[in-house]
Short mmCIF file of C-alpha atoms and ligand atoms in Angstrom, two decimals:
data_model
loop_
_atom_site.label_atom_id
_atom_site.label_comp_id
_atom_site.label_asym_id
_atom_site.label_seq_id
_atom_site.Cartn_x
_atom_site.Cartn_y
_atom_site.Cartn_z
CA UNK A 1226 82.75 125.01 61.94
CA UNK A 1227 83.48 124.81 58.26
CA UNK A 1228 84.72 128.37 58.35
CA UNK A 1229 86.97 127.64 61.33
CA UNK A 1230 88.54 124.69 59.52
CA UNK A 1231 89.09 126.82 56.44
CA UNK A 1232 90.82 129.42 58.52
CA UNK A 1233 93.00 126.78 60.15
CA UNK A 1234 94.00 125.38 56.73
CA UNK A 1235 94.75 128.81 55.41
CA UNK A 1236 97.07 129.53 58.28
CA UNK A 1237 98.68 126.10 58.00
CA UNK A 1238 99.23 126.78 54.31
CA UNK A 1239 100.86 130.17 55.01
CA UNK A 1240 103.21 128.64 57.61
CA UNK A 1241 104.14 125.95 55.12
CA UNK A 1242 104.91 128.67 52.54
CA UNK A 1243 107.19 130.52 55.01
CA UNK A 1244 109.00 127.27 55.75
CA UNK A 1245 109.36 126.72 52.07
CA UNK A 1246 110.94 130.13 51.53
CA UNK A 1247 113.34 129.62 54.48
CA UNK A 1248 114.30 126.15 53.33
CA UNK A 1249 115.22 127.38 49.81
CA UNK A 1250 117.46 130.02 51.32
CA UNK A 1251 119.19 127.33 53.51
CA UNK A 1252 119.52 125.17 50.42
CA UNK A 1253 121.09 128.00 48.49
CA UNK A 1254 123.52 128.80 51.32
CA UNK A 1255 124.72 125.17 51.31
CA UNK A 1256 124.93 124.55 47.67
CA UNK A 1257 126.29 127.74 46.05
CA UNK A 1258 125.74 131.18 47.67
CA UNK A 1259 128.82 133.32 47.89
CA UNK A 1260 130.64 133.76 51.25
CA UNK A 1261 129.61 137.47 51.53
CA UNK A 1262 125.93 136.58 51.21
CA UNK A 1263 125.60 135.97 54.97
CA UNK A 1264 124.45 139.42 56.05
CA UNK A 1265 121.63 139.55 53.52
CA UNK A 1266 120.61 135.99 54.20
CA UNK A 1267 120.58 136.63 58.01
CA UNK A 1268 118.38 139.64 57.50
CA UNK A 1269 115.80 137.84 55.27
CA UNK A 1270 115.71 134.74 57.49
CA UNK A 1271 115.13 136.92 60.51
CA UNK A 1272 112.22 138.73 58.80
CA UNK A 1273 110.68 135.42 57.71
CA UNK A 1274 111.04 134.05 61.27
CA UNK A 1275 109.17 137.17 62.54
CA UNK A 1276 106.46 136.49 59.87
CA UNK A 1277 106.19 132.86 61.02
CA UNK A 1278 105.94 133.90 64.61
CA UNK A 1279 103.25 136.52 64.06
CA UNK A 1280 101.25 134.15 61.89
CA UNK A 1281 101.25 131.55 64.64
CA UNK A 1282 101.25 133.56 67.84
CA UNK A 1283 98.31 135.94 68.06
CA UNK A 1284 94.97 136.01 69.85
CA UNK A 1285 92.85 135.23 66.78
CA UNK A 1286 94.74 132.06 66.10
CA UNK A 1287 94.76 131.17 69.80
CA UNK A 1288 91.00 131.53 69.87
CA UNK A 1289 90.53 129.55 66.65
CA UNK A 1290 92.47 126.67 68.19
CA UNK A 1291 90.44 126.81 71.34
CA UNK A 1292 87.20 126.84 69.38
CA UNK A 1293 88.18 123.85 67.32
CA UNK A 1294 89.52 121.95 70.30
CA UNK A 1295 86.11 122.31 72.02
CA UNK A 1296 84.54 120.50 69.09
CA UNK A 1297 87.24 117.90 68.71
CA UNK A 1298 84.85 114.93 68.62
CA UNK A 1299 83.37 116.28 65.46
CA UNK A 1300 86.71 116.85 63.68
CA UNK A 1301 88.15 114.67 60.97
CA UNK A 1302 91.47 113.05 61.91
CA UNK A 1303 93.68 115.36 59.82
CA UNK A 1304 92.11 118.53 61.28
CA UNK A 1305 92.28 117.13 64.76
CA UNK A 1306 96.03 116.47 64.45
CA UNK A 1307 96.57 119.92 63.03
CA UNK A 1308 94.80 121.43 66.00
CA UNK A 1309 96.92 119.38 68.43
CA UNK A 1310 100.24 120.06 66.68
CA UNK A 1311 99.53 123.79 66.34
CA UNK A 1312 98.55 123.98 70.02
CA UNK A 1313 101.93 122.39 70.96
CA UNK A 1314 103.84 124.70 68.59
CA UNK A 1315 101.88 127.74 69.78
CA UNK A 1316 102.54 127.00 73.47
CA UNK A 1317 106.26 126.46 72.76
CA UNK A 1318 106.91 129.56 70.63
CA UNK A 1319 104.59 131.97 72.47
CA UNK A 1320 106.75 131.68 75.57
CA UNK A 1321 109.77 133.10 73.72
CA UNK A 1322 109.81 136.86 72.99
CA UNK A 1323 109.51 137.60 69.23
CA UNK A 1324 112.57 139.76 69.14
CA UNK A 1325 114.72 137.10 70.76
CA UNK A 1326 113.45 134.54 68.32
CA UNK A 1327 114.29 136.76 65.35
CA UNK A 1328 117.83 137.64 66.66
CA UNK A 1329 118.45 133.99 67.25
CA UNK A 1330 117.77 133.20 63.66
CA UNK A 1331 120.07 135.91 62.40
CA UNK A 1332 122.87 134.83 64.80
CA UNK A 1333 122.45 131.26 63.65
CA UNK A 1334 123.25 132.29 60.10
CA UNK A 1335 126.34 134.17 61.20
CA UNK A 1336 127.46 131.22 63.34
CA UNK A 1337 127.28 128.84 60.39
CA UNK A 1338 129.75 131.03 58.45
CA UNK A 1339 132.06 131.40 61.41
CA UNK A 1340 132.05 127.66 61.90
CA UNK A 1341 133.00 127.03 58.25
CA UNK A 1342 135.97 129.38 58.55
CA UNK A 1343 137.00 127.99 61.95
CA UNK A 1344 136.88 124.46 60.53
CA UNK A 1345 138.85 125.45 57.44
CA UNK A 1346 141.61 126.99 59.53
CA UNK A 1347 141.21 124.43 62.35
CA UNK A 1348 140.85 127.32 64.83
CA UNK A 1349 138.14 126.88 67.48
CA UNK A 1350 138.59 130.43 68.76
CA UNK A 1351 136.83 131.76 65.56
CA UNK A 1352 133.74 129.77 66.38
CA UNK A 1353 133.70 129.87 70.15
CA UNK A 1354 132.03 133.27 70.68
CA UNK A 1355 129.26 132.28 68.28
CA UNK A 1356 128.80 128.97 69.89
CA UNK A 1357 128.62 130.61 73.29
CA UNK A 1358 125.80 132.79 72.09
CA UNK A 1359 123.85 129.87 70.64
CA UNK A 1360 124.24 127.86 73.79
CA UNK A 1361 123.09 130.79 75.92
CA UNK A 1362 119.98 131.32 73.61
CA UNK A 1363 119.09 127.70 74.12
CA UNK A 1364 119.45 127.84 77.90
CA UNK A 1365 117.23 130.94 77.84
CA UNK A 1366 114.69 129.13 75.68
CA UNK A 1367 114.60 126.29 78.22
CA UNK A 1368 114.08 128.88 80.99
CA UNK A 1369 111.13 130.36 79.10
CA UNK A 1370 109.63 127.10 78.07
CA UNK A 1371 110.21 125.22 81.34
CA UNK A 1372 111.23 121.52 81.60
CA UNK A 1373 110.34 118.19 83.11
CA UNK A 1374 112.97 116.61 85.29
CA UNK A 1375 115.99 117.57 83.23
CA UNK A 1376 116.54 120.88 81.25
CA UNK A 1377 117.96 118.99 78.27
CA UNK A 1378 114.61 117.15 77.93
CA UNK A 1379 112.99 120.25 76.47
CA UNK A 1380 115.51 120.33 73.67
CA UNK A 1381 115.39 116.52 73.08
CA UNK A 1382 111.62 116.76 72.71
CA UNK A 1383 111.97 119.13 69.69
CA UNK A 1384 113.40 116.34 67.69
CA UNK A 1385 111.77 113.29 69.24
CA UNK A 1386 108.49 113.81 71.07
CA UNK A 1387 108.63 113.06 74.81
CA UNK A 1388 112.18 111.77 74.64
CA UNK A 1389 114.12 112.10 77.98
CA UNK A 1390 117.59 111.81 79.35
CA UNK A 1391 116.48 108.86 81.49
CA UNK A 1392 115.49 106.85 78.44
CA UNK A 1393 118.63 107.87 76.56
CA UNK A 1394 120.90 107.02 79.48
CA UNK A 1395 119.45 103.52 79.48
CA UNK A 1396 119.50 103.20 75.71
CA UNK A 1397 123.12 104.27 75.40
CA UNK A 1398 124.19 102.18 78.27
CA UNK A 1399 122.77 99.15 76.49
CA UNK A 1400 124.54 100.09 73.28
CA UNK A 1401 127.79 100.64 75.13
CA UNK A 1402 127.50 97.19 76.64
CA UNK A 1403 126.98 95.66 73.17
CA UNK A 1404 129.38 97.72 71.06
CA UNK A 1405 132.48 98.09 73.34
CA UNK A 1406 133.06 94.33 73.77
CA UNK A 1407 132.46 93.77 70.06
CA UNK A 1408 135.08 96.41 69.19
CA UNK A 1409 137.58 94.75 71.57
CA UNK A 1410 137.01 91.38 70.04
CA UNK A 1411 137.21 92.72 66.46
CA UNK A 1412 140.65 94.29 67.33
CA UNK A 1413 141.81 90.89 68.40
CA UNK A 1414 140.22 88.96 65.55
CA UNK A 1415 142.30 87.00 62.99
CA UNK A 1416 140.08 88.34 60.21
CA UNK A 1417 141.67 91.39 58.79
CA UNK A 1418 139.58 93.25 56.26
CA UNK A 1419 141.51 94.60 53.31
CA UNK A 1420 139.94 97.64 51.66
CA UNK A 1421 142.96 98.89 49.74
CA UNK A 1422 141.11 98.82 46.43
CA UNK A 1423 138.79 101.60 47.76
CA UNK A 1424 141.84 103.95 47.93
CA UNK A 1425 142.61 103.76 44.22
CA UNK A 1426 141.54 106.46 41.77
CA UNK A 1427 137.83 106.68 40.99
CA UNK A 1428 137.17 109.58 38.57
CA UNK A 1429 134.56 111.93 39.93
CA UNK A 1430 132.54 112.16 36.71
CA UNK A 1431 132.13 108.40 36.71
CA UNK A 1432 131.14 108.45 40.42
CA UNK A 1433 128.50 111.05 39.65
CA UNK A 1434 126.90 109.01 36.98
CA UNK A 1435 126.92 105.86 39.18
CA UNK A 1436 125.40 107.65 42.15
CA UNK A 1437 122.63 109.16 40.12
CA UNK A 1438 121.69 105.72 38.75
CA UNK A 1439 121.85 104.30 42.25
CA UNK A 1440 119.60 106.95 43.71
CA UNK A 1441 116.95 106.22 40.99
CA UNK A 1442 117.32 102.50 41.43
CA UNK A 1443 116.47 102.51 45.14
CA UNK A 1444 113.30 104.46 44.40
CA UNK A 1445 114.04 108.21 44.50
CA UNK A 1446 111.78 109.94 41.95
CA UNK A 1447 113.99 112.23 39.80
CA UNK A 1448 110.88 114.07 38.47
CA UNK A 1449 110.12 115.16 42.06
CA UNK A 1450 113.69 115.63 43.33
CA UNK A 1451 117.15 116.61 42.42
CA UNK A 1452 120.70 115.69 43.62
CA UNK A 1453 123.43 118.38 44.09
CA UNK A 1454 126.81 118.66 45.77
CA UNK A 1455 127.53 120.15 49.15
CA UNK A 1456 130.40 119.94 51.71
CA UNK A 1457 128.04 118.08 54.13
CA UNK A 1458 125.41 115.79 52.54
CA UNK A 1459 121.87 116.56 53.47
CA UNK A 1460 118.28 116.44 52.35
CA UNK A 1461 115.74 119.22 52.23
CA UNK A 1462 112.07 119.01 51.28
CA UNK A 1463 109.63 121.64 50.25
CA UNK A 1464 106.77 119.28 49.39
CA UNK A 1465 106.49 115.73 48.15
CA UNK A 1466 107.12 116.93 44.52
CA UNK A 1467 110.25 118.86 45.37
CA UNK A 1468 112.76 117.04 47.53
CA UNK A 1469 116.50 117.74 47.29
CA UNK A 1470 119.41 115.61 48.35
CA UNK A 1471 123.17 116.40 48.23
CA UNK A 1472 126.25 114.27 48.28
CA UNK A 1473 129.98 114.86 48.03
CA UNK A 1474 132.72 113.11 46.10
CA UNK A 1475 136.29 112.03 46.95
CA UNK A 1476 138.44 110.68 44.17
CA UNK A 1477 140.09 108.20 46.51
CA UNK A 1478 137.09 107.01 48.46
CA UNK A 1479 134.08 106.20 46.29
CA UNK A 1480 132.07 104.66 49.14
CA UNK A 1481 131.80 108.00 50.85
CA UNK A 1482 129.55 109.27 48.10
CA UNK A 1483 127.77 106.02 47.55
CA UNK A 1484 126.68 105.59 51.18
CA UNK A 1485 125.79 109.23 51.58
CA UNK A 1486 123.66 109.02 48.41
CA UNK A 1487 121.88 105.88 49.72
CA UNK A 1488 121.45 107.54 53.08
CA UNK A 1489 120.07 110.83 51.86
CA UNK A 1490 118.03 108.81 49.28
CA UNK A 1491 116.25 107.12 52.31
CA UNK A 1492 115.40 110.56 53.69
CA UNK A 1493 114.28 111.73 50.24
CA UNK A 1494 112.05 108.69 49.58
CA UNK A 1495 110.31 109.26 52.87
CA UNK A 1496 109.43 112.86 51.92
CA UNK A 1497 108.43 111.94 48.40
CA UNK A 1498 105.86 109.45 49.78
CA UNK A 1499 103.95 111.50 52.26
CA UNK A 1500 100.19 111.17 51.71
CA UNK A 1501 98.44 113.56 49.27
CA UNK A 1502 96.04 114.69 51.98
CA UNK A 1503 98.95 116.56 53.56
CA UNK A 1504 100.01 118.53 50.51
CA UNK A 1505 101.20 122.13 51.38
CA UNK A 1506 100.53 121.50 55.01
CA UNK A 1507 103.13 121.80 57.78
CA UNK A 1508 102.15 118.19 58.77
CA UNK A 1509 103.17 116.99 55.33
CA UNK A 1510 106.76 116.05 56.35
CA UNK A 1511 108.59 113.31 58.37
CA UNK A 1512 107.25 112.97 61.84
CA UNK A 1513 110.50 113.13 63.84
CA UNK A 1514 114.27 113.18 63.36
CA UNK A 1515 114.50 109.67 64.80
CA UNK A 1516 111.98 108.18 62.35
CA UNK A 1517 113.65 110.12 59.53
CA UNK A 1518 117.03 108.64 60.49
CA UNK A 1519 115.48 105.20 60.65
CA UNK A 1520 114.64 105.51 57.02
CA UNK A 1521 118.03 106.81 55.87
CA UNK A 1522 119.83 104.14 57.94
CA UNK A 1523 117.52 101.41 56.84
CA UNK A 1524 118.55 102.10 53.28
CA UNK A 1525 122.25 102.89 54.08
CA UNK A 1526 122.93 99.99 56.45
CA UNK A 1527 120.33 97.33 56.64
CA UNK A 1528 119.90 97.29 52.86
CA UNK A 1529 122.93 98.97 51.50
CA UNK A 1530 125.54 97.11 53.52
CA UNK A 1531 123.86 93.71 53.28
CA UNK A 1532 125.26 90.78 51.39
CA UNK A 1533 122.30 90.41 49.03
CA UNK A 1534 122.46 94.11 48.03
CA UNK A 1535 126.23 93.73 47.37
CA UNK A 1536 125.38 90.78 45.18
CA UNK A 1537 123.24 93.15 43.06
CA UNK A 1538 125.63 96.21 43.24
CA UNK A 1539 129.04 94.50 42.79
CA UNK A 1540 128.66 93.81 39.07
CA UNK A 1541 127.40 97.39 38.53
CA UNK A 1542 130.35 98.85 40.43
CA UNK A 1543 132.82 96.55 38.61
CA UNK A 1544 131.55 97.61 35.24
CA UNK A 1545 132.05 101.30 36.12
CA UNK A 1546 135.64 100.73 37.41
CA UNK A 1547 136.88 97.43 35.92
CA UNK A 1548 140.59 98.31 36.20
CA UNK A 1549 140.35 98.79 40.08
CA UNK A 1550 138.57 95.50 40.83
CA UNK A 1551 140.30 92.86 38.82
CA UNK A 1552 140.81 90.04 41.39
CA UNK A 1553 138.25 91.06 43.95
CA UNK A 1554 135.51 88.63 44.95
CA UNK A 1555 132.02 89.56 45.95
CA UNK A 1556 132.69 88.55 49.50
CA UNK A 1557 135.79 90.74 49.72
CA UNK A 1558 133.68 93.57 48.43
CA UNK A 1559 131.09 92.93 51.07
CA UNK A 1560 133.75 92.82 53.79
CA UNK A 1561 135.32 96.03 52.61
CA UNK A 1562 132.15 98.04 53.01
CA UNK A 1563 131.61 96.60 56.46
CA UNK A 1564 135.13 97.07 57.78
CA UNK A 1565 134.97 98.28 61.39
CA UNK A 1566 137.53 100.34 63.07
CA UNK A 1567 137.72 103.03 65.75
CA UNK A 1568 137.91 106.42 64.08
CA UNK A 1569 137.73 110.21 64.68
CA UNK A 1570 135.19 111.33 62.03
CA UNK A 1571 131.51 110.61 62.70
CA UNK A 1572 130.22 110.79 59.17
CA UNK A 1573 132.88 108.39 57.87
CA UNK A 1574 132.34 105.92 60.72
CA UNK A 1575 131.34 102.29 60.14
CA UNK A 1576 127.95 100.97 61.13
CA UNK A 1577 129.15 99.40 64.42
CA UNK A 1578 131.22 102.22 65.97
CA UNK A 1579 128.91 104.98 64.66
CA UNK A 1580 126.84 105.07 67.84
CA UNK A 1581 129.99 105.64 70.02
CA UNK A 1582 130.43 109.01 68.14
CA UNK A 1583 126.84 109.84 69.11
CA UNK A 1584 127.31 108.90 72.71
CA UNK A 1585 130.26 111.30 73.01
CA UNK A 1586 128.07 114.16 71.59
CA UNK A 1587 125.19 113.27 73.87
CA UNK A 1588 127.35 113.30 76.95
CA UNK A 1589 128.93 116.64 76.01
CA UNK A 1590 125.62 118.34 75.24
CA UNK A 1591 124.16 117.25 78.51
CA UNK A 1592 127.07 118.68 80.39
CA UNK A 1593 126.79 121.99 78.39
CA UNK A 1594 123.15 122.34 79.28
CA UNK A 1595 123.75 121.43 82.91
CA UNK A 1596 126.37 124.22 83.05
CA UNK A 1597 129.04 121.65 83.96
CA UNK A 1598 131.33 122.53 81.06
CA UNK A 1599 132.21 125.90 79.41
CA UNK A 1600 132.37 126.43 75.64
CA UNK A 1601 136.03 127.28 75.82
CA UNK A 1602 136.84 123.95 77.40
CA UNK A 1603 135.03 121.90 74.74
CA UNK A 1604 138.10 120.99 72.55
CA UNK A 1605 139.90 119.44 75.57
CA UNK A 1606 136.73 117.57 76.73
CA UNK A 1607 136.08 116.32 73.16
CA UNK A 1608 139.62 114.93 72.94
CA UNK A 1609 139.35 113.31 76.32
CA UNK A 1610 136.17 111.51 75.33
CA UNK A 1611 137.58 110.31 71.96
CA UNK A 1612 140.58 108.84 73.86
CA UNK A 1613 138.23 107.10 76.21
CA UNK A 1614 135.75 105.69 73.64
CA UNK A 1615 137.98 105.30 70.57
CA UNK A 1616 141.49 105.11 71.90
CA UNK A 1617 142.29 107.97 69.57
CA UNK A 1618 143.06 111.70 70.05
CA UNK A 1619 142.35 114.18 67.17
CA UNK A 1620 145.34 115.94 65.92
CA UNK A 1621 143.41 119.22 65.50
CA UNK A 1622 140.08 120.76 66.15
CA UNK A 1623 138.94 120.36 62.50
CA UNK A 1624 138.96 116.66 63.03
CA UNK A 1625 137.79 117.02 66.59
CA UNK A 1626 135.23 119.38 68.06
CA UNK A 1627 134.72 121.39 64.85
CA UNK A 1628 133.80 118.39 62.60
CA UNK A 1629 129.99 118.67 62.77
CA UNK A 1630 127.76 121.28 61.40
CA UNK A 1631 124.96 120.89 64.01
CA UNK A 1632 126.08 123.19 66.83
CA UNK A 1633 126.75 126.00 64.38
CA UNK A 1634 123.00 125.77 63.49
CA UNK A 1635 121.93 125.75 67.18
CA UNK A 1636 120.90 122.13 66.97
CA UNK A 1637 121.25 120.76 70.55
CA UNK A 1638 119.43 117.56 71.32
CA UNK A 1639 119.46 116.46 67.59
CA UNK A 1640 122.36 113.92 67.73
CA UNK A 1641 120.68 111.17 69.74
CA UNK A 1642 118.14 110.80 66.95
CA UNK A 1643 120.96 109.27 64.80
CA UNK A 1644 121.49 106.42 67.22
CA UNK A 1645 117.72 105.96 67.89
CA UNK A 1646 117.13 105.94 64.12
CA UNK A 1647 119.51 103.02 63.62
CA UNK A 1648 117.74 101.12 66.42
CA UNK A 1649 114.23 101.87 64.99
CA UNK A 1650 115.40 100.71 61.58
CA UNK A 1651 116.36 97.28 62.99
CA UNK A 1652 112.99 97.01 64.65
CA UNK A 1653 111.17 97.88 61.38
CA UNK A 1654 113.38 95.44 59.44
CA UNK A 1655 112.37 92.68 61.83
CA UNK A 1656 108.67 93.46 61.21
CA UNK A 1657 109.21 93.62 57.42
CA UNK A 1658 110.98 90.26 57.43
CA UNK A 1659 107.87 88.62 58.95
CA UNK A 1660 106.02 89.59 55.82
CA UNK A 1661 108.47 88.83 53.09
CA UNK A 1662 112.12 87.81 52.29
CA UNK A 1663 114.02 91.07 51.64
CA UNK A 1664 117.13 89.27 50.37
CA UNK A 1665 115.47 87.84 47.30
CA UNK A 1666 114.31 91.33 46.24
CA UNK A 1667 117.74 92.89 47.02
CA UNK A 1668 119.68 90.35 44.98
CA UNK A 1669 117.58 91.34 41.93
CA UNK A 1670 117.83 95.04 42.68
CA UNK A 1671 114.08 95.21 43.05
CA UNK A 1672 113.14 97.78 45.70
CA UNK A 1673 109.49 98.07 44.95
CA UNK A 1674 108.07 95.81 47.66
CA UNK A 1675 110.30 97.33 50.28
CA UNK A 1676 109.29 100.89 49.21
CA UNK A 1677 105.62 99.96 49.26
CA UNK A 1678 105.91 98.51 52.73
CA UNK A 1679 107.62 101.65 54.05
CA UNK A 1680 105.11 103.95 52.32
CA UNK A 1681 102.12 102.04 53.78
CA UNK A 1682 103.47 101.75 57.30
CA UNK A 1683 105.53 104.87 57.72
CA UNK A 1684 105.87 107.38 54.95
CA UNK A 1685 102.31 108.22 54.03
CA UNK A 1686 101.42 109.28 57.52
CA UNK A 1687 103.64 112.33 57.59
CA UNK A 1688 103.22 113.91 61.00
CA UNK A 1689 99.72 112.43 61.47
CA UNK A 1690 101.26 109.76 63.72
CA UNK A 1691 103.94 110.48 66.32
CA UNK A 1692 107.08 108.29 66.55
CA UNK A 1693 105.84 105.91 69.27
CA UNK A 1694 102.51 105.42 67.49
CA UNK A 1695 104.29 104.54 64.20
CA UNK A 1696 106.62 102.02 65.98
CA UNK A 1697 103.79 100.39 67.78
CA UNK A 1698 101.42 100.22 64.88
CA UNK A 1699 104.13 98.89 62.52
CA UNK A 1700 105.88 96.44 64.72
CA UNK A 1701 103.28 95.50 67.25
CA UNK A 1702 105.35 96.54 70.27
CA UNK A 1703 106.87 99.76 71.78
CA UNK A 1704 110.47 100.75 70.93
CA UNK A 1705 112.84 97.87 71.81
CA UNK A 1706 116.60 98.33 71.29
CA UNK A 1707 117.15 94.59 71.46
CA UNK A 1708 116.55 94.28 67.68
CA UNK A 1709 119.46 96.61 67.05
CA UNK A 1710 121.90 95.11 69.52
CA UNK A 1711 121.06 91.59 68.30
CA UNK A 1712 121.45 92.68 64.70
CA UNK A 1713 124.88 94.16 65.41
CA UNK A 1714 126.08 91.15 67.41
CA UNK A 1715 125.01 88.76 64.70
CA UNK A 1716 126.36 90.69 61.79
CA UNK A 1717 129.82 91.48 63.11
CA UNK A 1718 130.34 88.15 64.83
CA UNK A 1719 129.76 86.56 61.41
CA UNK A 1720 132.03 89.04 59.59
CA UNK A 1721 134.94 88.82 61.99
CA UNK A 1722 134.40 85.23 63.08
CA UNK A 1723 133.94 86.13 66.74
CA UNK A 1724 133.31 83.59 69.40
CA UNK A 1725 131.26 84.36 72.58
ZN1 ZN B 2231 120.47 111.45 58.00
#
């Protein structure tokens, strides 16, 4: 059996190395590669995808997994989890022909470039043929892989194990019934939040220094990570000693960079604190997109937009930009970062209305997969939904249907994890507060206890525990959106002085 375990670990290590190589190429594409690099990148990524496929899908590996599964009672926990995860991955990928899988990777790379151009020119027709291809691939994948109850469930499960449209319909309906009435009341509230000071000039070089310090302060280890710039902020991880985050800067909106830094920092801290036993293993990463988002949103919103954190951060911000904040009070500063309003751009949305943006995408993706809408009709459908949920219609496709990167990368079923992550974060925060008072630590800018708690309960496990196991073990109950809806009601009723 020792031999079999060694073989398993060797293959795991090789798959991890292929992932590493692919991730570096994606990182490079997003942070500096020239426009004309796309053909070469598509070719290399497609070869690496083929290599990944052949390493995973072959009779020898199939037999090895079967042999180890038969002795599962004698396996240590890490090996057992590897066997289970590889079995799932094997069964998923083996159903798709290798050539199709390789072609898909190459077309994804081309779609990304087309999307960038389409967005720049605000011309959906440039992207539409590529998007049609990616949607068709995904429908084919569902055919090959099969589905339970709803075809979209197969895609959802890739990002959040066992997640279904039934659960999401219920979750989103609950959110809708909480958020929509709050938005209506906020629109009628006598409290008008003034954030004019955020529109003054904030030199980018000063912003860069501030964001780097902030990232370090919240617990991101700069010896095992770097921060760069990209059009869309993101995090990528090769192993716990090499985690990379990006942000972007606007001279007249410093909070865009600050909150994307804190957000990506939350993702990065998760990856830097995976347990040592999972080094160079494909299990040595975050367990799901939803849990990942729970970490980034915990830092960004629950901590980063809280009053105690603002008490710590206000003097720091004021020292960096004294001329812009002369007469501003701490409370006004707190209100400004929590200003809520209906808007068109998801990544600039406030904490409360954010999930409405996600609901729109969820509803559209479901219709796409059900063949109830065609790609060419997406801009009109998009605008209709924004009018319905936000009372606003985008002026062009760049600020409408073309705004997000996800579909250009073939990511369908990914968006719901953002809203789920916010809800998980509230449930985790509730559990953490039973053990200690976060606000005392935050006022002092001391993140060590918070980081330790997250490492112990969530980060260190990597993919050894699945999302529902982590939630139950950490909070003592299954996922419960009530913590999130209560949190939103309480926070925004207080800020906008709302009555029931
Ligand atoms: Zn995120």
